[in-house]
Amino acid sequence: MPDASTLPASSSPAPRIAVVTGAKGGLGSAIVRELESTGRFAKVFAPGRSDLDVTAADSVARFFGELDRIDLLVNNAGLTRDVPIARMAEDQWDKVIDGNLRGAFLCSRAALKLMIRQRSGLIVNIGSFSALRPPPGQAAYAAAKAGLIGLTQSLAEEAGKRNVRVNCVLPGFLEGTGMTRDLPADVIELARQSHVLGRFNTPVEAARFVAFLDTLEAVSGQVFQLDSRLRRW
């Protein structure tokens, strides 16, 4: 759990703090490493599920309640259960919606209380191209990620006057992660052909963009698609 007493003392400016949820996967861990490498943060928290269950309001309140400030929240936690709607059980739907959308809402709400008090901060929601053009079997995942775009833009409207920025990043297919390892080779090749550069991003490249957003103080409410597909809808 975070312990503010271990953070380095500083008068001005205050030591900057980042929190990355879902940091155990390929993209999440790359984001943590990239943020740490920038030198812009005194501490980058990457809580595991035992420290932060993003779907449980009490767990979220407890984790963020121990922070004195937060300058960057990356809502990266998520999951998918690819099942056609006709065969999808309600608990399968609920788990996907909770893991991708409820978790982002709970963490954003908790972080926002600190950011409003500071009158500064950035929330980055990690979305998916499935929100724009969902494949068969991903109705729950696509609905959750589309909701995440709506959450991003609505929250940006609400928080902008308090100097809090909110953006959404669609990282696309990422080499070396489950999304490319677990799909059939012909599906991956077809997806690669839809990119005008003929290649996918890597987790490191996507992480660099997330870190770059931290430097853009006049950008909020935007959805960034990190690939070379020309079609969105």
PDB file of C-alpha atoms in Angstrom:
ATOM      1  CA  MET A   1       0.000   0.000   0.000  1.00  0.00           C
ATOM      2  CA  PRO A   2       1.213   3.538  -0.642  1.00  0.00           C
ATOM      3  CA  ASP A   3       2.963   5.230   2.242  1.00  0.00           C
ATOM      4  CA  ALA A   4       3.269   8.980   1.848  1.00  0.00           C
ATOM      5  CA  SER A   5       5.864   9.084   4.639  1.00  0.00           C
ATOM      6  CA  THR A   6       8.379   7.308   2.403  1.00  0.00           C
ATOM      7  CA  LEU A   7       8.212   9.946  -0.313  1.00  0.00           C
ATOM      8  CA  PRO A   8      11.047  12.474  -0.567  1.00  0.00           C
ATOM      9  CA  ALA A   9      10.416  15.778   1.149  1.00  0.00           C
ATOM     10  CA  SER A  10      10.138  18.842  -1.047  1.00  0.00           C
ATOM     11  CA  SER A  11       8.771  22.326  -0.606  1.00  0.00           C
ATOM     12  CA  SER A  12       8.015  23.461  -4.137  1.00  0.00           C
ATOM     13  CA  PRO A  13       7.049  21.950  -6.420  1.00  0.00           C
ATOM     14  CA  ALA A  14       5.489  18.988  -4.621  1.00  0.00           C
ATOM     15  CA  PRO A  15       6.820  15.533  -5.573  1.00  0.00           C
ATOM     16  CA  ARG A  16       4.702  14.229  -8.438  1.00  0.00           C
ATOM     17  CA  ILE A  17       2.849  10.940  -8.039  1.00  0.00           C
ATOM     18  CA  ALA A  18       1.522   8.541 -10.695  1.00  0.00           C
ATOM     19  CA  VAL A  19      -0.733   5.498 -10.361  1.00  0.00           C
ATOM     20  CA  VAL A  20      -1.028   2.834 -13.070  1.00  0.00           C
ATOM     21  CA  THR A  21      -3.730   0.185 -12.715  1.00  0.00           C
ATOM     22  CA  GLY A  22      -3.410  -3.162 -14.456  1.00  0.00           C
ATOM     23  CA  ALA A  23       0.346  -2.748 -14.380  1.00  0.00           C
ATOM     24  CA  LYS A  24       1.261  -6.432 -14.432  1.00  0.00           C
ATOM     25  CA  GLY A  25       0.601  -6.946 -18.142  1.00  0.00           C
ATOM     26  CA  GLY A  26       2.777  -6.040 -21.104  1.00  0.00           C
ATOM     27  CA  LEU A  27       1.404  -2.544 -21.678  1.00  0.00           C
ATOM     28  CA  GLY A  28       0.918  -1.691 -18.011  1.00  0.00           C
ATOM     29  CA  SER A  29       4.438  -2.670 -17.007  1.00  0.00           C
ATOM     30  CA  ALA A  30       5.849  -0.765 -20.000  1.00  0.00           C
ATOM     31  CA  ILE A  31       3.956   2.359 -18.917  1.00  0.00           C
ATOM     32  CA  VAL A  32       5.341   2.073 -15.385  1.00  0.00           C
ATOM     33  CA  ARG A  33       8.918   1.730 -16.668  1.00  0.00           C
ATOM     34  CA  GLU A  34       8.513   4.627 -19.094  1.00  0.00           C
ATOM     35  CA  LEU A  35       7.063   6.952 -16.457  1.00  0.00           C
ATOM     36  CA  GLU A  36       9.861   6.062 -14.061  1.00  0.00           C
ATOM     37  CA  SER A  37      12.464   6.717 -16.749  1.00  0.00           C
ATOM     38  CA  THR A  38      11.216  10.257 -17.401  1.00  0.00           C
ATOM     39  CA  GLY A  39      12.335  11.456 -13.979  1.00  0.00           C
ATOM     40  CA  ARG A  40       9.153  13.523 -13.693  1.00  0.00           C
ATOM     41  CA  PHE A  41       7.676  11.438 -10.876  1.00  0.00           C
ATOM     42  CA  ALA A  42       8.860  10.893  -7.326  1.00  0.00           C
ATOM     43  CA  LYS A  43       6.855   7.672  -7.205  1.00  0.00           C
ATOM     44  CA  VAL A  44       4.955   5.519  -9.700  1.00  0.00           C
ATOM     45  CA  PHE A  45       2.540   3.184  -7.945  1.00  0.00           C
ATOM     46  CA  ALA A  46       1.681  -0.082  -9.702  1.00  0.00           C
ATOM     47  CA  PRO A  47      -0.694  -1.745  -7.234  1.00  0.00           C
ATOM     48  CA  GLY A  48      -1.553  -5.414  -7.547  1.00  0.00           C
ATOM     49  CA  ARG A  49      -5.067  -6.710  -7.014  1.00  0.00           C
ATOM     50  CA  SER A  50      -4.389  -7.364  -3.315  1.00  0.00           C
ATOM     51  CA  ASP A  51      -3.676  -3.640  -2.867  1.00  0.00           C
ATOM     52  CA  LEU A  52      -6.269  -2.282  -5.283  1.00  0.00           C
ATOM     53  CA  ASP A  53      -9.338  -4.058  -6.630  1.00  0.00           C
ATOM     54  CA  VAL A  54     -10.553  -1.465  -9.120  1.00  0.00           C
ATOM     55  CA  THR A  55     -14.056  -2.962  -9.183  1.00  0.00           C
ATOM     56  CA  ALA A  56     -14.577  -2.624  -5.409  1.00  0.00           C
ATOM     57  CA  ALA A  57     -15.463   0.849  -4.140  1.00  0.00           C
ATOM     58  CA  ASP A  58     -14.096   0.212  -0.639  1.00  0.00           C
ATOM     59  CA  SER A  59     -10.746  -0.996  -1.999  1.00  0.00           C
ATOM     60  CA  VAL A  60     -10.461   2.039  -4.287  1.00  0.00           C
ATOM     61  CA  ALA A  61     -11.369   4.450  -1.479  1.00  0.00           C
ATOM     62  CA  ARG A  62      -8.821   2.832   0.834  1.00  0.00           C
ATOM     63  CA  PHE A  63      -5.973   2.964  -1.694  1.00  0.00           C
ATOM     64  CA  PHE A  64      -6.479   6.537  -2.866  1.00  0.00           C
ATOM     65  CA  GLY A  65      -7.288   7.657   0.673  1.00  0.00           C
ATOM     66  CA  GLU A  66      -3.673   6.969   1.626  1.00  0.00           C
ATOM     67  CA  LEU A  67      -2.323   9.316  -1.049  1.00  0.00           C
ATOM     68  CA  ASP A  68      -1.671  12.982  -0.332  1.00  0.00           C
ATOM     69  CA  ARG A  69      -1.740  13.864  -4.029  1.00  0.00           C
ATOM     70  CA  ILE A  70      -1.871  12.306  -7.482  1.00  0.00           C
ATOM     71  CA  ASP A  71      -0.662  13.898 -10.698  1.00  0.00           C
ATOM     72  CA  LEU A  72      -1.298  11.101 -13.185  1.00  0.00           C
ATOM     73  CA  LEU A  73      -3.759   8.216 -13.163  1.00  0.00           C
ATOM     74  CA  VAL A  74      -3.552   5.638 -15.948  1.00  0.00           C
ATOM     75  CA  ASN A  75      -6.654   3.446 -16.019  1.00  0.00           C
ATOM     76  CA  ASN A  76      -5.143   0.416 -17.727  1.00  0.00           C
ATOM     77  CA  ALA A  77      -6.896  -2.409 -15.844  1.00  0.00           C
ATOM     78  CA  GLY A  78      -9.249  -4.402 -18.034  1.00  0.00           C
ATOM     79  CA  LEU A  79     -10.306  -7.800 -19.295  1.00  0.00           C
ATOM     80  CA  THR A  80     -12.345  -9.423 -22.019  1.00  0.00           C
ATOM     81  CA  ARG A  81     -14.497 -12.527 -22.342  1.00  0.00           C
ATOM     82  CA  ASP A  82     -15.184 -13.070 -26.023  1.00  0.00           C
ATOM     83  CA  VAL A  83     -18.599 -14.737 -26.149  1.00  0.00           C
ATOM     84  CA  PRO A  84     -21.463 -14.153 -28.611  1.00  0.00           C
ATOM     85  CA  ILE A  85     -24.334 -12.295 -26.949  1.00  0.00           C
ATOM     86  CA  ALA A  86     -26.746 -15.210 -27.473  1.00  0.00           C
ATOM     87  CA  ARG A  87     -24.514 -17.419 -25.314  1.00  0.00           C
ATOM     88  CA  MET A  88     -23.236 -14.820 -22.861  1.00  0.00           C
ATOM     89  CA  ALA A  89     -24.185 -15.258 -19.210  1.00  0.00           C
ATOM     90  CA  GLU A  90     -25.053 -12.193 -17.161  1.00  0.00           C
ATOM     91  CA  ASP A  91     -22.069 -12.668 -14.861  1.00  0.00           C
ATOM     92  CA  GLN A  92     -19.738 -12.735 -17.894  1.00  0.00           C
ATOM     93  CA  TRP A  93     -21.206  -9.446 -19.097  1.00  0.00           C
ATOM     94  CA  ASP A  94     -20.947  -7.908 -15.629  1.00  0.00           C
ATOM     95  CA  LYS A  95     -17.295  -8.905 -15.176  1.00  0.00           C
ATOM     96  CA  VAL A  96     -16.261  -7.291 -18.451  1.00  0.00           C
ATOM     97  CA  ILE A  97     -18.228  -4.092 -17.831  1.00  0.00           C
ATOM     98  CA  ASP A  98     -16.983  -3.879 -14.240  1.00  0.00           C
ATOM     99  CA  GLY A  99     -13.347  -4.569 -15.103  1.00  0.00           C
ATOM    100  CA  ASN A 100     -13.157  -2.071 -17.949  1.00  0.00           C
ATOM    101  CA  LEU A 101     -15.677   0.669 -17.137  1.00  0.00           C
ATOM    102  CA  ARG A 102     -16.709   0.539 -13.485  1.00  0.00           C
ATOM    103  CA  GLY A 103     -13.065   0.304 -12.434  1.00  0.00           C
ATOM    104  CA  ALA A 104     -12.130   3.373 -14.467  1.00  0.00           C
ATOM    105  CA  PHE A 105     -15.074   5.278 -12.989  1.00  0.00           C
ATOM    106  CA  LEU A 106     -14.223   4.381  -9.389  1.00  0.00           C
ATOM    107  CA  CYS A 107     -10.519   5.184  -9.745  1.00  0.00           C
ATOM    108  CA  SER A 108     -11.168   8.391 -11.672  1.00  0.00           C
ATOM    109  CA  ARG A 109     -13.653   9.581  -9.061  1.00  0.00           C
ATOM    110  CA  ALA A 110     -11.195   8.929  -6.246  1.00  0.00           C
ATOM    111  CA  ALA A 111      -8.260  10.533  -8.061  1.00  0.00           C
ATOM    112  CA  LEU A 112     -10.334  13.502  -9.145  1.00  0.00           C
ATOM    113  CA  LYS A 113     -10.976  14.545  -5.547  1.00  0.00           C
ATOM    114  CA  LEU A 114      -7.236  14.990  -5.056  1.00  0.00           C
ATOM    115  CA  MET A 115      -6.677  16.573  -8.462  1.00  0.00           C
ATOM    116  CA  ILE A 116      -9.415  19.157  -7.933  1.00  0.00           C
ATOM    117  CA  ARG A 117      -7.867  20.094  -4.613  1.00  0.00           C
ATOM    118  CA  GLN A 118      -4.478  20.467  -6.321  1.00  0.00           C
ATOM    119  CA  ARG A 119      -6.035  22.182  -9.343  1.00  0.00           C
ATOM    120  CA  SER A 120      -3.920  19.977 -11.578  1.00  0.00           C
ATOM    121  CA  GLY A 121      -3.723  16.417 -12.827  1.00  0.00           C
ATOM    122  CA  LEU A 122      -4.109  14.061 -15.775  1.00  0.00           C
ATOM    123  CA  ILE A 123      -6.225  10.937 -16.216  1.00  0.00           C
ATOM    124  CA  VAL A 124      -5.397   8.646 -19.136  1.00  0.00           C
ATOM    125  CA  ASN A 125      -7.915   5.935 -19.967  1.00  0.00           C
ATOM    126  CA  ILE A 126      -6.614   3.001 -21.998  1.00  0.00           C
ATOM    127  CA  GLY A 127      -9.317   2.177 -24.513  1.00  0.00           C
ATOM    128  CA  SER A 128      -9.552  -0.089 -27.528  1.00  0.00           C
ATOM    129  CA  PHE A 129     -10.206   0.086 -31.265  1.00  0.00           C
ATOM    130  CA  SER A 130     -13.007  -2.394 -30.524  1.00  0.00           C
ATOM    131  CA  ALA A 131     -14.996   0.577 -29.227  1.00  0.00           C
ATOM    132  CA  LEU A 132     -15.043   1.937 -32.791  1.00  0.00           C
ATOM    133  CA  ARG A 133     -15.284  -1.249 -34.876  1.00  0.00           C
ATOM    134  CA  PRO A 134     -16.082  -4.205 -32.613  1.00  0.00           C
ATOM    135  CA  PRO A 135     -15.446  -7.712 -33.911  1.00  0.00           C
ATOM    136  CA  PRO A 136     -17.968 -10.516 -33.361  1.00  0.00           C
ATOM    137  CA  GLY A 137     -18.006 -11.863 -29.817  1.00  0.00           C
ATOM    138  CA  GLN A 138     -16.783  -8.652 -28.201  1.00  0.00           C
ATOM    139  CA  ALA A 139     -20.101  -6.940 -27.483  1.00  0.00           C
ATOM    140  CA  ALA A 140     -19.420  -6.554 -23.761  1.00  0.00           C
ATOM    141  CA  TYR A 141     -15.821  -5.433 -24.255  1.00  0.00           C
ATOM    142  CA  ALA A 142     -16.758  -3.025 -27.047  1.00  0.00           C
ATOM    143  CA  ALA A 143     -19.607  -1.575 -24.988  1.00  0.00           C
ATOM    144  CA  ALA A 144     -17.297  -1.046 -22.017  1.00  0.00           C
ATOM    145  CA  LYS A 145     -14.573   0.587 -24.098  1.00  0.00           C
ATOM    146  CA  ALA A 146     -17.088   2.782 -25.934  1.00  0.00           C
ATOM    147  CA  GLY A 147     -18.376   3.820 -22.532  1.00  0.00           C
ATOM    148  CA  LEU A 148     -14.806   4.648 -21.566  1.00  0.00           C
ATOM    149  CA  ILE A 149     -14.612   7.138 -24.433  1.00  0.00           C
ATOM    150  CA  GLY A 150     -17.835   8.740 -23.220  1.00  0.00           C
ATOM    151  CA  LEU A 151     -16.501   8.833 -19.668  1.00  0.00           C
ATOM    152  CA  THR A 152     -13.299  10.464 -20.913  1.00  0.00           C
ATOM    153  CA  GLN A 153     -15.028  13.255 -22.770  1.00  0.00           C
ATOM    154  CA  SER A 154     -17.679  13.923 -20.132  1.00  0.00           C
ATOM    155  CA  LEU A 155     -15.110  14.028 -17.347  1.00  0.00           C
ATOM    156  CA  ALA A 156     -12.894  16.322 -19.421  1.00  0.00           C
ATOM    157  CA  GLU A 157     -15.826  18.746 -19.658  1.00  0.00           C
ATOM    158  CA  GLU A 158     -16.473  18.569 -15.918  1.00  0.00           C
ATOM    159  CA  ALA A 159     -12.879  18.847 -14.750  1.00  0.00           C
ATOM    160  CA  GLY A 160     -11.379  21.256 -17.271  1.00  0.00           C
ATOM    161  CA  LYS A 161     -12.144  24.372 -15.250  1.00  0.00           C
ATOM    162  CA  ARG A 162     -10.140  22.849 -12.405  1.00  0.00           C
ATOM    163  CA  ASN A 163      -7.111  22.359 -14.680  1.00  0.00           C
ATOM    164  CA  VAL A 164      -7.591  18.572 -14.755  1.00  0.00           C
ATOM    165  CA  ARG A 165      -7.064  16.873 -18.126  1.00  0.00           C
ATOM    166  CA  VAL A 166      -8.617  13.596 -19.273  1.00  0.00           C
ATOM    167  CA  ASN A 167      -7.675  11.719 -22.447  1.00  0.00           C
ATOM    168  CA  CYS A 168      -8.203   8.273 -23.938  1.00  0.00           C
ATOM    169  CA  VAL A 169      -5.581   6.192 -25.752  1.00  0.00           C
ATOM    170  CA  LEU A 170      -6.426   3.330 -28.116  1.00  0.00           C
ATOM    171  CA  PRO A 171      -3.121   1.433 -28.309  1.00  0.00           C
ATOM    172  CA  GLY A 172      -4.179  -0.960 -31.064  1.00  0.00           C
ATOM    173  CA  PHE A 173      -2.541  -4.343 -31.618  1.00  0.00           C
ATOM    174  CA  LEU A 174       0.650  -4.621 -29.594  1.00  0.00           C
ATOM    175  CA  GLU A 175       3.466  -6.951 -30.606  1.00  0.00           C
ATOM    176  CA  GLY A 176       4.507  -9.519 -28.021  1.00  0.00           C
ATOM    177  CA  THR A 177       1.319  -9.315 -25.957  1.00  0.00           C
ATOM    178  CA  GLY A 178      -1.637 -11.641 -25.545  1.00  0.00           C
ATOM    179  CA  MET A 179      -3.620  -9.810 -28.209  1.00  0.00           C
ATOM    180  CA  THR A 180      -1.136 -10.911 -30.874  1.00  0.00           C
ATOM    181  CA  ARG A 181       0.015 -14.204 -29.343  1.00  0.00           C
ATOM    182  CA  ASP A 182      -3.445 -15.680 -28.792  1.00  0.00           C
ATOM    183  CA  LEU A 183      -4.993 -14.993 -32.197  1.00  0.00           C
ATOM    184  CA  PRO A 184      -4.615 -17.270 -35.248  1.00  0.00           C
ATOM    185  CA  ALA A 185      -1.786 -16.331 -37.586  1.00  0.00           C
ATOM    186  CA  ASP A 186      -4.143 -15.602 -40.499  1.00  0.00           C
ATOM    187  CA  VAL A 187      -6.171 -13.188 -38.356  1.00  0.00           C
ATOM    188  CA  ILE A 188      -3.017 -11.380 -37.274  1.00  0.00           C
ATOM    189  CA  GLU A 189      -1.785 -11.141 -40.863  1.00  0.00           C
ATOM    190  CA  LEU A 190      -5.126  -9.725 -42.026  1.00  0.00           C
ATOM    191  CA  ALA A 191      -5.008  -7.148 -39.236  1.00  0.00           C
ATOM    192  CA  ARG A 192      -1.449  -6.218 -40.136  1.00  0.00           C
ATOM    193  CA  GLN A 193      -2.469  -5.655 -43.761  1.00  0.00           C
ATOM    194  CA  SER A 194      -5.084  -3.126 -42.623  1.00  0.00           C
ATOM    195  CA  HIS A 195      -2.257  -0.916 -41.314  1.00  0.00           C
ATOM    196  CA  VAL A 196      -0.688   1.288 -43.980  1.00  0.00           C
ATOM    197  CA  LEU A 197       2.713   0.882 -42.305  1.00  0.00           C
ATOM    198  CA  GLY A 198       2.321  -2.893 -42.296  1.00  0.00           C
ATOM    199  CA  ARG A 199       3.233  -3.210 -38.625  1.00  0.00           C
ATOM    200  CA  PHE A 200       1.853  -2.938 -35.098  1.00  0.00           C
ATOM    201  CA  ASN A 201       3.000  -0.893 -32.150  1.00  0.00           C
ATOM    202  CA  THR A 202       5.048  -2.356 -29.337  1.00  0.00           C
ATOM    203  CA  PRO A 203       4.123  -1.862 -25.667  1.00  0.00           C
ATOM    204  CA  VAL A 204       7.143   0.442 -25.298  1.00  0.00           C
ATOM    205  CA  GLU A 205       5.961   2.681 -28.149  1.00  0.00           C
ATOM    206  CA  ALA A 206       2.463   2.943 -26.680  1.00  0.00           C
ATOM    207  CA  ALA A 207       3.928   3.647 -23.244  1.00  0.00           C
ATOM    208  CA  ARG A 208       6.013   6.486 -24.670  1.00  0.00           C
ATOM    209  CA  PHE A 209       2.863   8.132 -25.961  1.00  0.00           C
ATOM    210  CA  VAL A 210       1.157   7.858 -22.567  1.00  0.00           C
ATOM    211  CA  ALA A 211       4.187   9.498 -20.957  1.00  0.00           C
ATOM    212  CA  PHE A 212       4.206  12.161 -23.681  1.00  0.00           C
ATOM    213  CA  LEU A 213       0.602  13.086 -22.851  1.00  0.00           C
ATOM    214  CA  ASP A 214       1.792  14.116 -19.410  1.00  0.00           C
ATOM    215  CA  THR A 215       3.734  16.956 -21.042  1.00  0.00           C
ATOM    216  CA  LEU A 216       0.798  18.308 -23.100  1.00  0.00           C
ATOM    217  CA  GLU A 217      -0.824  20.745 -20.718  1.00  0.00           C
ATOM    218  CA  ALA A 218      -3.363  22.117 -23.227  1.00  0.00           C
ATOM    219  CA  VAL A 219      -4.775  18.781 -24.446  1.00  0.00           C
ATOM    220  CA  SER A 220      -7.897  17.212 -22.927  1.00  0.00           C
ATOM    221  CA  GLY A 221     -11.012  15.315 -23.971  1.00  0.00           C
ATOM    222  CA  GLN A 222      -9.201  13.650 -26.879  1.00  0.00           C
ATOM    223  CA  VAL A 223      -9.160  10.075 -28.178  1.00  0.00           C
ATOM    224  CA  PHE A 224      -5.834   8.999 -29.660  1.00  0.00           C
ATOM    225  CA  GLN A 225      -5.645   5.983 -31.980  1.00  0.00           C
ATOM    226  CA  LEU A 226      -2.083   4.652 -31.957  1.00  0.00           C
ATOM    227  CA  ASP A 227      -1.835   2.728 -35.189  1.00  0.00           C
ATOM    228  CA  SER A 228      -1.806   3.283 -38.944  1.00  0.00           C
ATOM    229  CA  ARG A 229      -5.342   2.158 -39.772  1.00  0.00           C
ATOM    230  CA  LEU A 230      -7.025   4.858 -41.858  1.00  0.00           C
ATOM    231  CA  ARG A 231     -10.591   3.821 -41.082  1.00  0.00           C
ATOM    232  CA  ARG A 232     -12.099   4.453 -37.669  1.00  0.00           C
ATOM    233  CA  TRP A 233     -15.779   3.667 -38.148  1.00  0.00           C
TER     234      TRP A 233
END
